[in-house]
Short mmCIF file of C-alpha atoms in Angstrom, two decimals:
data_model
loop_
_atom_site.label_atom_id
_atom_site.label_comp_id
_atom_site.label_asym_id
_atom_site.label_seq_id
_atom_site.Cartn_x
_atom_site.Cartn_y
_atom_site.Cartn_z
CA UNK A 1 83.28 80.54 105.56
CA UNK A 2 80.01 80.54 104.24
CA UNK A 3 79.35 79.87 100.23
CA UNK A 4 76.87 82.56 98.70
CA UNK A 5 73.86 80.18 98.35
CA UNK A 6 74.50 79.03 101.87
CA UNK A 7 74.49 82.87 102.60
CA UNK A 8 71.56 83.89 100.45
CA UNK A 9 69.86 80.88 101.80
CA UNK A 10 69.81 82.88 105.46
CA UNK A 11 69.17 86.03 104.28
CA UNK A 12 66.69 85.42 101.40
CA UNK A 13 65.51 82.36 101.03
CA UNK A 14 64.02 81.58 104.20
CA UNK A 15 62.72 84.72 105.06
CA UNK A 16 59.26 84.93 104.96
CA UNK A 17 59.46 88.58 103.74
CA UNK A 18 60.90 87.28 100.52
CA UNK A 19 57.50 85.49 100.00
CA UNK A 20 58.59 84.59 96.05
CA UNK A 21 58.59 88.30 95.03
CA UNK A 22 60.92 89.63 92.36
CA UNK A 23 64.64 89.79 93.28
CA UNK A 24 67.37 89.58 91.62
CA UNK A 25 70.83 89.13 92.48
CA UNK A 26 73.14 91.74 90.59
CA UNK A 27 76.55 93.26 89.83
CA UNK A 28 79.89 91.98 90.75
CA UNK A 29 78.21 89.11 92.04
CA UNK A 30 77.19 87.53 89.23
CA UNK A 31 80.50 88.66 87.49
CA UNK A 32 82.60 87.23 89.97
CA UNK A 33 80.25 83.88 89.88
CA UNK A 34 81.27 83.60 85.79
CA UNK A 35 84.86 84.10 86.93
CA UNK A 36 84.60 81.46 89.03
CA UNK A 37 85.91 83.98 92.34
CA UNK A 38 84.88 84.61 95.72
CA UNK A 39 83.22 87.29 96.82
CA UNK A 40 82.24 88.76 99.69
CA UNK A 41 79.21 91.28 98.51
CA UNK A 42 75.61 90.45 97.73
CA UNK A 43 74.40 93.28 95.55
CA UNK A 44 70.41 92.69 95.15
CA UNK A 45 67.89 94.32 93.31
CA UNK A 46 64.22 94.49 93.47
CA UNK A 47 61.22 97.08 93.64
CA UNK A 48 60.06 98.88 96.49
CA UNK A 49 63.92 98.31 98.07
CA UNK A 50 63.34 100.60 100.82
CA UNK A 51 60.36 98.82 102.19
CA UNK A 52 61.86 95.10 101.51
CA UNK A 53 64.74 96.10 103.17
CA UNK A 54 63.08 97.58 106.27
CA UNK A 55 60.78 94.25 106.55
CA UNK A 56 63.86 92.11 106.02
CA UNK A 57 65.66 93.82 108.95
CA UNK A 58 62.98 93.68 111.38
CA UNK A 59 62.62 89.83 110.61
CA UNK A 60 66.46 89.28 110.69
CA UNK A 61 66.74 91.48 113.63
CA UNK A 62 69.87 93.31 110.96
CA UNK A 63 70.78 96.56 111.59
CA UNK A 64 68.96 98.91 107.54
CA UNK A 65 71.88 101.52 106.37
CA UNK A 66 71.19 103.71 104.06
CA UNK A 67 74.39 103.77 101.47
CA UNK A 68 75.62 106.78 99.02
CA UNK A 69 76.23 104.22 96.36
CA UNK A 70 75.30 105.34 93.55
CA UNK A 71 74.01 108.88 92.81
CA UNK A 72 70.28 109.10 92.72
CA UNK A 73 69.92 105.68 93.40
CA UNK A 74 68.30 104.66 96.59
CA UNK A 75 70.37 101.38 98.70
CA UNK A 76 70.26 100.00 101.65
CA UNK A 77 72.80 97.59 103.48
CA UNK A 78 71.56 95.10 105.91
CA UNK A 79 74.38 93.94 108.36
CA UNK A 80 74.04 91.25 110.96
CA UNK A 81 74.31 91.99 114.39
CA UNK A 82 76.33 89.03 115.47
CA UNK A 83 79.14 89.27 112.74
CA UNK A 84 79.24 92.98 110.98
CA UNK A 85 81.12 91.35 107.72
CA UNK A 86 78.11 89.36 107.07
CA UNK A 87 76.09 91.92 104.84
CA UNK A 88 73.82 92.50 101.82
CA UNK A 89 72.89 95.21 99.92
CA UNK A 90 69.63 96.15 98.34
CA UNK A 91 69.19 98.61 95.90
CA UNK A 92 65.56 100.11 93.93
CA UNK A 93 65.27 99.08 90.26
CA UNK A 94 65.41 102.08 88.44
CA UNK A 95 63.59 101.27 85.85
CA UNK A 96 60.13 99.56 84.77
CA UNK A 97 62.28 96.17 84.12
CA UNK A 98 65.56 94.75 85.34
CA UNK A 99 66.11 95.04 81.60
CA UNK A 100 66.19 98.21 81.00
CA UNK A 101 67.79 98.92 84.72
CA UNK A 102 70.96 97.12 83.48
CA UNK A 103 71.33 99.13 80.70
CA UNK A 104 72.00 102.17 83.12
CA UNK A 105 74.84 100.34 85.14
CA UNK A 106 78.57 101.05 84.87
CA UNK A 107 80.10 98.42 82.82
CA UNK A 108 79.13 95.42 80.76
CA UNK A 109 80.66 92.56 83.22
CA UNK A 110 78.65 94.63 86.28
CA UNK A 111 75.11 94.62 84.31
CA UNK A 112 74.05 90.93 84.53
CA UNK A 113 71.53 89.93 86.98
CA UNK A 114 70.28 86.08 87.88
CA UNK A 115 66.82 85.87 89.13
CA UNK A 116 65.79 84.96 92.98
CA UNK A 117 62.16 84.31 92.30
CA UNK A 118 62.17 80.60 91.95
CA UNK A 119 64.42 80.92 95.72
CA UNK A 120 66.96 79.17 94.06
CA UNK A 121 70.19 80.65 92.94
CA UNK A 122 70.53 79.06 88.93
CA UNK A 123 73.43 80.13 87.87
CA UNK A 124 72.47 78.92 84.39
CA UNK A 125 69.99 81.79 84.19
CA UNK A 126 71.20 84.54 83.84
CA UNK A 127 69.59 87.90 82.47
CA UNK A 128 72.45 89.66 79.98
CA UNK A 129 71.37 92.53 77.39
CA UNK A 130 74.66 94.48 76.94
CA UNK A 131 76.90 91.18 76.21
CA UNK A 132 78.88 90.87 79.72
CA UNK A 133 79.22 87.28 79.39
CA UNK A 134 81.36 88.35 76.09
CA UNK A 135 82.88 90.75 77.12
CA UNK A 136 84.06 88.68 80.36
CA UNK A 137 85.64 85.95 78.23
CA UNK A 138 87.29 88.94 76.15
CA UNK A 139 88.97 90.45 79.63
CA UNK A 140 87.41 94.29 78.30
CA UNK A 141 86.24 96.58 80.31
CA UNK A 142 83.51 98.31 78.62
CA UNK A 143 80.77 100.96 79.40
CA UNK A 144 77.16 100.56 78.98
CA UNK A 145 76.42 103.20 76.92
CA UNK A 146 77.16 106.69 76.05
CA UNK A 147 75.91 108.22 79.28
CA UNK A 148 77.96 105.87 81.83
CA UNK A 149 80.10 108.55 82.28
CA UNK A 150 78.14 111.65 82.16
CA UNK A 151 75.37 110.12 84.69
CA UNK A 152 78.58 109.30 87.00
CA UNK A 153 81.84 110.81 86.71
CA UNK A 154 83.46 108.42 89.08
CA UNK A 155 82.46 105.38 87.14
CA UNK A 156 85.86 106.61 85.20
CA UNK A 157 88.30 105.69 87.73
CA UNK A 158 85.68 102.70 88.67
CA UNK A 159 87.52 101.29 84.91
CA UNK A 160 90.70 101.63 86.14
CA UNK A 161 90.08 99.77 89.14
CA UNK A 162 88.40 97.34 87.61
CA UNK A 163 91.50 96.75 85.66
CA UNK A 164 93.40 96.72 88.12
CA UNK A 165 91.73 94.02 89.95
CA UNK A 166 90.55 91.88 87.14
CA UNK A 167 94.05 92.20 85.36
CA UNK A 168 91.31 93.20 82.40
CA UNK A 169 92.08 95.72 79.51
CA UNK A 170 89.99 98.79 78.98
CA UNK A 171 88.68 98.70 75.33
CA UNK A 172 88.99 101.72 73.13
CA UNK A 173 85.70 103.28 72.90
CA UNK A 174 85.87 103.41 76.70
CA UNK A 175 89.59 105.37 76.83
CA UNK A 176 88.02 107.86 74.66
CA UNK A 177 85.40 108.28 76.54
CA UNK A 178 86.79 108.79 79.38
CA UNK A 179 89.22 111.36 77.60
CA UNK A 180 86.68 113.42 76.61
CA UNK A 181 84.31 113.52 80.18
CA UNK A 182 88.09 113.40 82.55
CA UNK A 183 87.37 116.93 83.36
CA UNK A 184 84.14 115.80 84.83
CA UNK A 185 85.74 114.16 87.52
CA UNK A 186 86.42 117.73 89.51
CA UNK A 187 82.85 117.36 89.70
CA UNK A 188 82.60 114.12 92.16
CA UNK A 189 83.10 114.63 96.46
CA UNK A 190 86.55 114.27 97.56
CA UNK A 191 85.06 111.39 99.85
CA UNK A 192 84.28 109.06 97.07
CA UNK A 193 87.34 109.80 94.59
CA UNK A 194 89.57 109.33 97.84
CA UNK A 195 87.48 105.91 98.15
CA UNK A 196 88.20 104.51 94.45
CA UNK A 197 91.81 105.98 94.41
CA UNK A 198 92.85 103.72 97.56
CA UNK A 199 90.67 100.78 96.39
CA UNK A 200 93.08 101.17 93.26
CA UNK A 201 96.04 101.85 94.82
CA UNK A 202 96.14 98.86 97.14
CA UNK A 203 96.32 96.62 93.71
CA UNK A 204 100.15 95.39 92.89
CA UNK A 205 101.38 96.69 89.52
CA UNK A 206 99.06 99.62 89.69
CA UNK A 207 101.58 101.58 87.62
CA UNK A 208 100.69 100.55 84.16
CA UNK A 209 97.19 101.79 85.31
CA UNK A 210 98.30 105.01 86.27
CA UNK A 211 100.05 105.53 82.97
CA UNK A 212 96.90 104.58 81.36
CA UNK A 213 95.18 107.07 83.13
CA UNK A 214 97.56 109.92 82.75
CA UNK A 215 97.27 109.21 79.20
CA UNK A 216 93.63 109.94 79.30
CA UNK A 217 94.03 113.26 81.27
CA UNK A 218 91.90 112.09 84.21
CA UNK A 219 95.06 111.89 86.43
CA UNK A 220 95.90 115.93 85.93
CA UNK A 221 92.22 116.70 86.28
CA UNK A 222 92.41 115.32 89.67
CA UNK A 223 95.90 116.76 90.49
CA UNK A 224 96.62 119.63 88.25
CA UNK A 225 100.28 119.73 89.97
CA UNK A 226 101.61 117.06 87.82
CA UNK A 227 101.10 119.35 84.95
CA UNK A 228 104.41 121.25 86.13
CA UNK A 229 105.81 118.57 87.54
CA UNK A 230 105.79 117.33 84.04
CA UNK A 231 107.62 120.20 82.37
CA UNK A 232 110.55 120.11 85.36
CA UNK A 233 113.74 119.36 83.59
CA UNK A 234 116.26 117.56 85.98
CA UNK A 235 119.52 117.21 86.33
CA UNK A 236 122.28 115.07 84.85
CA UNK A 237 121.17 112.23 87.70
CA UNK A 238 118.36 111.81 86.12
CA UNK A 239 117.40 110.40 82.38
CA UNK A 240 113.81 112.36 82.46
CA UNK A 241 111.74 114.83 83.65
CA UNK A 242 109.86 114.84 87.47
CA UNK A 243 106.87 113.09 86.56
CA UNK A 244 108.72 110.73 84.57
CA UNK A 245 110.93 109.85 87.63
CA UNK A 246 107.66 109.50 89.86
CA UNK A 247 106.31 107.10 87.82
CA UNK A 248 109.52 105.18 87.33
CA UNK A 249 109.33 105.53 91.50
CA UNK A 250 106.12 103.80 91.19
CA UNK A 251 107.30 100.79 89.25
CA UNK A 252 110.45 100.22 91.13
CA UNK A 253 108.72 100.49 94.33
CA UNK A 254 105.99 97.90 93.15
CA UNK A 255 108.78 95.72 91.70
CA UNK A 256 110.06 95.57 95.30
CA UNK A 257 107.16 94.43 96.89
CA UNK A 258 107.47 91.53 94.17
CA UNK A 259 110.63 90.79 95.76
CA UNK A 260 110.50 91.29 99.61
CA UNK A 261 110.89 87.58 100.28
CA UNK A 262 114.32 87.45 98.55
CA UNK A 263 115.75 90.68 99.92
CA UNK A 264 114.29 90.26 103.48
CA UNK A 265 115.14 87.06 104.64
CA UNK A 266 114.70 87.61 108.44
CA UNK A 267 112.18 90.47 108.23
CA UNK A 268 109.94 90.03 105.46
CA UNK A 269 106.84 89.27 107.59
CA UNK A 270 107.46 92.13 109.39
CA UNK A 271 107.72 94.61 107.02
CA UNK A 272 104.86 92.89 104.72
CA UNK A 273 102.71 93.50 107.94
CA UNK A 274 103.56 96.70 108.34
CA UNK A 275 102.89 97.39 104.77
CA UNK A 276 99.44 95.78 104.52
CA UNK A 277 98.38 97.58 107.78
CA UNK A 278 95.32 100.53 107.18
CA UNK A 279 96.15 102.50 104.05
CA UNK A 280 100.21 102.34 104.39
CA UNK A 281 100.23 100.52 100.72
CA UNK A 282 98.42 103.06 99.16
CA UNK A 283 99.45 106.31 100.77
CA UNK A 284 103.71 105.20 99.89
CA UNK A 285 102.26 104.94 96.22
CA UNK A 286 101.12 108.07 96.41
CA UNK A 287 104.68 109.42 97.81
CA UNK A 288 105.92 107.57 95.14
CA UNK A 289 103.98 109.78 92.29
CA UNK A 290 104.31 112.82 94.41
CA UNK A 291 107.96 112.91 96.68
CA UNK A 292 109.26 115.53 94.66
CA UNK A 293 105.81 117.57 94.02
CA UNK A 294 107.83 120.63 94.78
CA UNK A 295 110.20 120.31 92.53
CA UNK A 296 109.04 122.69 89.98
CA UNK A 297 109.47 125.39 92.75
CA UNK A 298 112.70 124.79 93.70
CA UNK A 299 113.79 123.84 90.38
CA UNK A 300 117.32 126.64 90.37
CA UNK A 301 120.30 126.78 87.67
CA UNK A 302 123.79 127.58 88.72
CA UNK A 303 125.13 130.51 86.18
CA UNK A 304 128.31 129.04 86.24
CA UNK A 305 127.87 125.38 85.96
CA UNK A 306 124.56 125.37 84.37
CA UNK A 307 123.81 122.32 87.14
CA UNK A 308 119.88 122.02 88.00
CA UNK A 309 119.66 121.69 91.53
CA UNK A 310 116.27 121.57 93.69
CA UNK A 311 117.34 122.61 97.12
CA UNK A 312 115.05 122.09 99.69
CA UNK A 313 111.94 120.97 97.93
CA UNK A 314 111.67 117.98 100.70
CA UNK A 315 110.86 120.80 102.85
CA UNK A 316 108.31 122.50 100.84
CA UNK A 317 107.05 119.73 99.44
CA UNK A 318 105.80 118.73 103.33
CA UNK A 319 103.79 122.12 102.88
CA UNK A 320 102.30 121.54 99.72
CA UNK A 321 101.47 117.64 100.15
CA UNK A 322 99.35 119.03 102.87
CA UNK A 323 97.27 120.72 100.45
CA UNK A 324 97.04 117.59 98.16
CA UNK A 325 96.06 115.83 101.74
CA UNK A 326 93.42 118.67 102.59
CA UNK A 327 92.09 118.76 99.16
CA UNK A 328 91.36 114.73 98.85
CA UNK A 329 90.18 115.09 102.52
CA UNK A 330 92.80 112.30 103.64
CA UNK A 331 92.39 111.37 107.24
CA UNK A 332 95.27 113.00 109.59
CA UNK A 333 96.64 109.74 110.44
CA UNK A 334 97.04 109.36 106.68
CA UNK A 335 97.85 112.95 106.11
CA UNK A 336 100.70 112.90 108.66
CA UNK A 337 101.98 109.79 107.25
CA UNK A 338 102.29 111.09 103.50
CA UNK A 339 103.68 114.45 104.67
CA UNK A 340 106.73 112.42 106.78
CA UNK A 341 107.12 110.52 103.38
CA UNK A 342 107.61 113.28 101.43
CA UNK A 343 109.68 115.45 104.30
CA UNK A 344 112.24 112.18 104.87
CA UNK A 345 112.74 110.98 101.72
CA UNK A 346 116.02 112.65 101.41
CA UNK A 347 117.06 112.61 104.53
CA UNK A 348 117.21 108.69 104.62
CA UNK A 349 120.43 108.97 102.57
CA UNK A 350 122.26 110.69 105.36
CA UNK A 351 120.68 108.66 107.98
CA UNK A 352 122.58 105.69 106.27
CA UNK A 353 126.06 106.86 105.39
CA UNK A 354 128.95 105.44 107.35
CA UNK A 355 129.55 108.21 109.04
CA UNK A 356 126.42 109.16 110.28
CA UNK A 357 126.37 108.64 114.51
CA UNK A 358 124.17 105.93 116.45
CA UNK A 359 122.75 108.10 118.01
CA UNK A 360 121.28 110.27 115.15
CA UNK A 361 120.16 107.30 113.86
CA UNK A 362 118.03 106.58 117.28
CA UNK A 363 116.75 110.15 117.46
CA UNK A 364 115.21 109.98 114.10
CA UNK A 365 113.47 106.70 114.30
CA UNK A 366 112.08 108.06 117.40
CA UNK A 367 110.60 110.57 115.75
CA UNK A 368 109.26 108.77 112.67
CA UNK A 369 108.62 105.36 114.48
CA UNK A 370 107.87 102.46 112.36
CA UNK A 371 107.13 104.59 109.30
CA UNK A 372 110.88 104.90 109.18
CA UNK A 373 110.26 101.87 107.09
CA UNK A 374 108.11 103.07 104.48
CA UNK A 375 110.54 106.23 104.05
CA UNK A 376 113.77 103.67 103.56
CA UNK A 377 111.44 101.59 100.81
CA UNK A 378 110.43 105.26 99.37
CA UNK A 379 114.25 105.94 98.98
CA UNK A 380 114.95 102.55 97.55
CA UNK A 381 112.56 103.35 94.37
CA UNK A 382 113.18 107.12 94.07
CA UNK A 383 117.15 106.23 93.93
CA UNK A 384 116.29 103.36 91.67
CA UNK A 385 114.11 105.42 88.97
CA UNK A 386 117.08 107.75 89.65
CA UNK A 387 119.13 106.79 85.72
CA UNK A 388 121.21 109.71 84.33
CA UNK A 389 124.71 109.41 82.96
CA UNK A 390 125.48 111.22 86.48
CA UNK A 391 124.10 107.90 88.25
CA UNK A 392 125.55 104.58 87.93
CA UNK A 393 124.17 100.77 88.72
CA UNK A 394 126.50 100.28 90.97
CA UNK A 395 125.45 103.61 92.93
CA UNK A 396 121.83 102.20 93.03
CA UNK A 397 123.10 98.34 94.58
CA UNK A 398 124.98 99.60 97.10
CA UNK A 399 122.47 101.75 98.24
CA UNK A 400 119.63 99.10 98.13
CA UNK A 401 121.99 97.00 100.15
CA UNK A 402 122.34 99.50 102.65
CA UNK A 403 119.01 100.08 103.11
CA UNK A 404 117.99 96.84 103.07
CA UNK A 405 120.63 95.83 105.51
CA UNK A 406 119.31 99.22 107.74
CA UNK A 407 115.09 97.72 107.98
CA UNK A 408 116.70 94.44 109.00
CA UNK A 409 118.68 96.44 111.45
CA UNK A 410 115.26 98.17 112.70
CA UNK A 411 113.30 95.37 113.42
CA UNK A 412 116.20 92.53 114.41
CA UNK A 413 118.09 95.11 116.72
CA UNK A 414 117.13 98.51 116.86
CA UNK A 415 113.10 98.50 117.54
CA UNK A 416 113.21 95.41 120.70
CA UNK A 417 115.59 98.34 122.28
CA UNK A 418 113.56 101.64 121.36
CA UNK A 419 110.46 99.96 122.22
CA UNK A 420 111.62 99.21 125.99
CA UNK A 421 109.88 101.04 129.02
CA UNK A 422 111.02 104.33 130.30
CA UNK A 423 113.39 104.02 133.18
CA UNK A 424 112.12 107.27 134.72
CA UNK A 425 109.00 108.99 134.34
CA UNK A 426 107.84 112.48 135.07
CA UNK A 427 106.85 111.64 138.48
CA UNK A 428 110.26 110.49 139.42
CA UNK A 429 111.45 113.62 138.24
CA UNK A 430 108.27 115.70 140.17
CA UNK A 431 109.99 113.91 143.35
CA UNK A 432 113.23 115.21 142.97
CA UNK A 433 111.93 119.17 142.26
CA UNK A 434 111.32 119.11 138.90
CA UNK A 435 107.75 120.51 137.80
CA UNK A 436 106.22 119.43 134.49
CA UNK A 437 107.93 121.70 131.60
CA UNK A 438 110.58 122.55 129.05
CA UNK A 439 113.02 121.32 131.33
CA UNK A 440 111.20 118.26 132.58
CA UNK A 441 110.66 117.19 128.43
CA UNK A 442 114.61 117.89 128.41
CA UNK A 443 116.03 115.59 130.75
CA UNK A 444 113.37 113.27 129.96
CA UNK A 445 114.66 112.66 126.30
CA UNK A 446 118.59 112.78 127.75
CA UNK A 447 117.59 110.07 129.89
CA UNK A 448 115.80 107.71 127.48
CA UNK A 449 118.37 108.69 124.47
CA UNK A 450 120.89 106.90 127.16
CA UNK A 451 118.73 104.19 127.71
CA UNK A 452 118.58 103.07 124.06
CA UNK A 453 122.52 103.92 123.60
CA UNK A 454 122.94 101.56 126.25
CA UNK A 455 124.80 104.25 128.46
CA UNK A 456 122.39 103.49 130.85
CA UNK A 457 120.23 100.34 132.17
CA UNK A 458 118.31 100.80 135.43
CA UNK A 459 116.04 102.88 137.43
CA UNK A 460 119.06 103.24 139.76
CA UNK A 461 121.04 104.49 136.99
CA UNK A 462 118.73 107.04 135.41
CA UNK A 463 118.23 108.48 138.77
CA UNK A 464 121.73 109.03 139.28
CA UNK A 465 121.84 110.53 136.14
CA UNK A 466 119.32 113.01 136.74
CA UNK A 467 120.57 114.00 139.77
CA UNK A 468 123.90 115.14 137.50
CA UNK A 469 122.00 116.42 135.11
CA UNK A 470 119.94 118.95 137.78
CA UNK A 471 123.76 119.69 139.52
CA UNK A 472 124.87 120.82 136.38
CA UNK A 473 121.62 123.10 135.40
CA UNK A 474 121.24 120.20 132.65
#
């Protein structure tokens, strides 16, 4: 891998567009350079961006986006042809002076710049009027000045990714101010609050952060259902209210990721793979905070036994996750995937009682498919942030040690069988009379449910089979 002067070196240095003119590298850059971390991004800044990065492209032969940064702010990303990951970005000095163009960035430890001019990269030199460098070696996140919020809304959960990925506090000034613009927030594109929530999300022991920003009232701004969700009394199972448990959810669930090692001996680089595919870690979080989002709706007391019960809010809450999908503009691979979270959750349980038949067990993973995962680790927190005087620590370990014992199942036994080719196909079935259908979907799934029970293990077989199956009208 490259080093960032060996990389600035190609890009800038020996380009004869740079030709010594005023550039300045910028940002988390130059932040991550103080903390002594790697980073992948080269944020520049210079005057007339548009037409240095235009000239810079042709001479690389780099392919000149134009990026929605930053509102009102022009920037353009430069990515090499050969390897994609190999980018810059440029973006116009606002300002008559990089000096007064840092005092209009987010946060103090994001408005240093180091100069370019001299074509050397002197790390000693570095351009700081709003005290990053202090507040660096302080671990504070802090905003550049009154308007950092007002002049971008989004900057606010910017801070709490920030801490989340610098392990930095927030300082005061800065909660309050984003308590007083959090409303604002409503104002920003689904597109780029979706953006910074899963850039958050993906960071382990997010949960203190969402706390932090529930306290600020940012967090029901975005999703005014926690509001009643809040209010939901529960029943003697559980020691709070809903969004209490959710966030408890959240913590257990990131407490198990600490510990997947220990509990999965024979699995856990499976399931850590499946977990670190896409979005998966940050759309289970989400389940997490919002499993029982229809809680409030189903919330019913019994007259006689004055017992809170919440009967079939896994259903509805499938219906009204949608929404929350629609209105954050999720992707419908994502969208899909949070809706089965929040439709299983419950019906894990029954999946892993003692009684519960094989081959229920088989039909429902082939439905869900490796996400079956995801819903048995979603079950695992919600029954562990599950602590009324109705639910004992002895409930909770045995049913972490069935589940546990059930994903080792999945991937040691039950997925290298499920995951076999069909023994049939619809044009055996065509050959023997049977035009595409209901009833050709039918014996279809009869056959392959006998494959994976083991009833059945060759063509031979599952031809034989069908030829019952049409004698008896299926």
């Amino acid at each position: 891998m490259q080093t960032l002067k060996e990389r600035l070196s190609e890009w800038i240095f020996d380009a004869e567009t740079f030709n010594n003119q005023s550039i300045f590298l910028v940002g988390g850059c130059v932040r991550d350079i103080l903390l002594k971390r790697s980073s992948q991004d080269i944020d520049l800044a210079c005057f007339n961006a548009r037409q240095f990065a235009n000239d810079l492209a042709n001479e690389k032969n780099a392919v000149c986006v134009v990026m929605d940064k930053k509102p009102q702010v022009p920037c353009f990303r430069l990515v090499n042809r050969k390897s994609p990951q190999n980018y810059i970005d440029i973006t116009e000095i606002r300002d008559e002076t990089i000096e007064s163009d840092l005092k209009k960035r987010d946060f103090t430890i994001n408005a240093m710049a180091i100069p370019l001019t001299s074509g050397l990269l002197d790390t000693n030199n570095i351009i700081d009027v709003v005290d990053g460098k202090k507040d660096l070696e302080q671990k504070l996140i802090c905003q550049v000045g009154k308007e950092a919020f007002t002049d971008d809304p989004l900057r606010m959960l910017r801070a709490f990714r920030f801490s989340a990925q610098l392990d930095f506090s927030i300082d005061s000034n800065t909660m309050k101010a984003i308590q007083l613009h959090a409303e604002k927030i409503k104002t920003m594109s689904a597109e780029r609050i979706l953006f910074e929530l899963k850039l958050l999300l993906r960071h382990s022991n997010v949960s203190r952060h969402i706390e932090k920003m529930d306290q600020t009232g940012i967090l029901s701004a975005l999703f005014p259902e926690i509001d009643a969700l809040r209010l939901c009394e529960q029943n003697a199972y559980h020691h709070t209210h809903v969004w209490g448990h959710s966030l408890e959810a959240l913590k257990a669930y990131e407490l198990l990721l600490t510990e997947l090692h220990t509990h999965f001996k024979s699995t856990n680089d499976q399931v850590s793979s499946f977990l670190n595919q896409n979005d998966n870690m940050a759309i289970i979080k989400l389940a997490c905070l919002f499993h029982d989002i229809a809680k409030p709706d189903t919330q019913k007391v019994d007259p006689e036994t004055n017992r809170i019960t919440f009967y079939s809010h896994d259903q509805l809450g499938k219906k009204q996750i949608e929404k929350l999908c629609d209105r954050l503009r999720l992707s419908k691979k994502n969208s899909a995937f949070l809706c089965t979270l929040v439709e299983e959750h419950l019906h894990i349980r029954d999946l892993l009682k003692e009684n519960t038949r094989h081959k229920t067990v088989l039909k429902n993973i082939r439905k869900i498919g490796e996400n079956i995962i995801a819903v048995t680790l979603l079950s695992i927190a919600d029954k562990q942030a599950t602590c009324g005087t109705q639910s004992t620590p002895e409930d909770q370990q045995e049913y972490f040690e069935k589940a546990v014992q059930f994903i080792e199942s999945y991937y040691n036994d039950i997925q290298p069988v499920i995951c076999r080719k069909n023994l049939i196909t619809g044009k055996d079935l065509m050959k023997n009379g049977i035009e595409p259908g209901p009833t050709m979907g039918k014996i279809l799934r009869l056959v392959r449910e006998a494959q994976d029970e083991g009833t059945i293990s060759s063509h031979d077989q599952a031809m034989a089979m069908i030829k019952k199956l049409i004698k008896n009208d299926i």
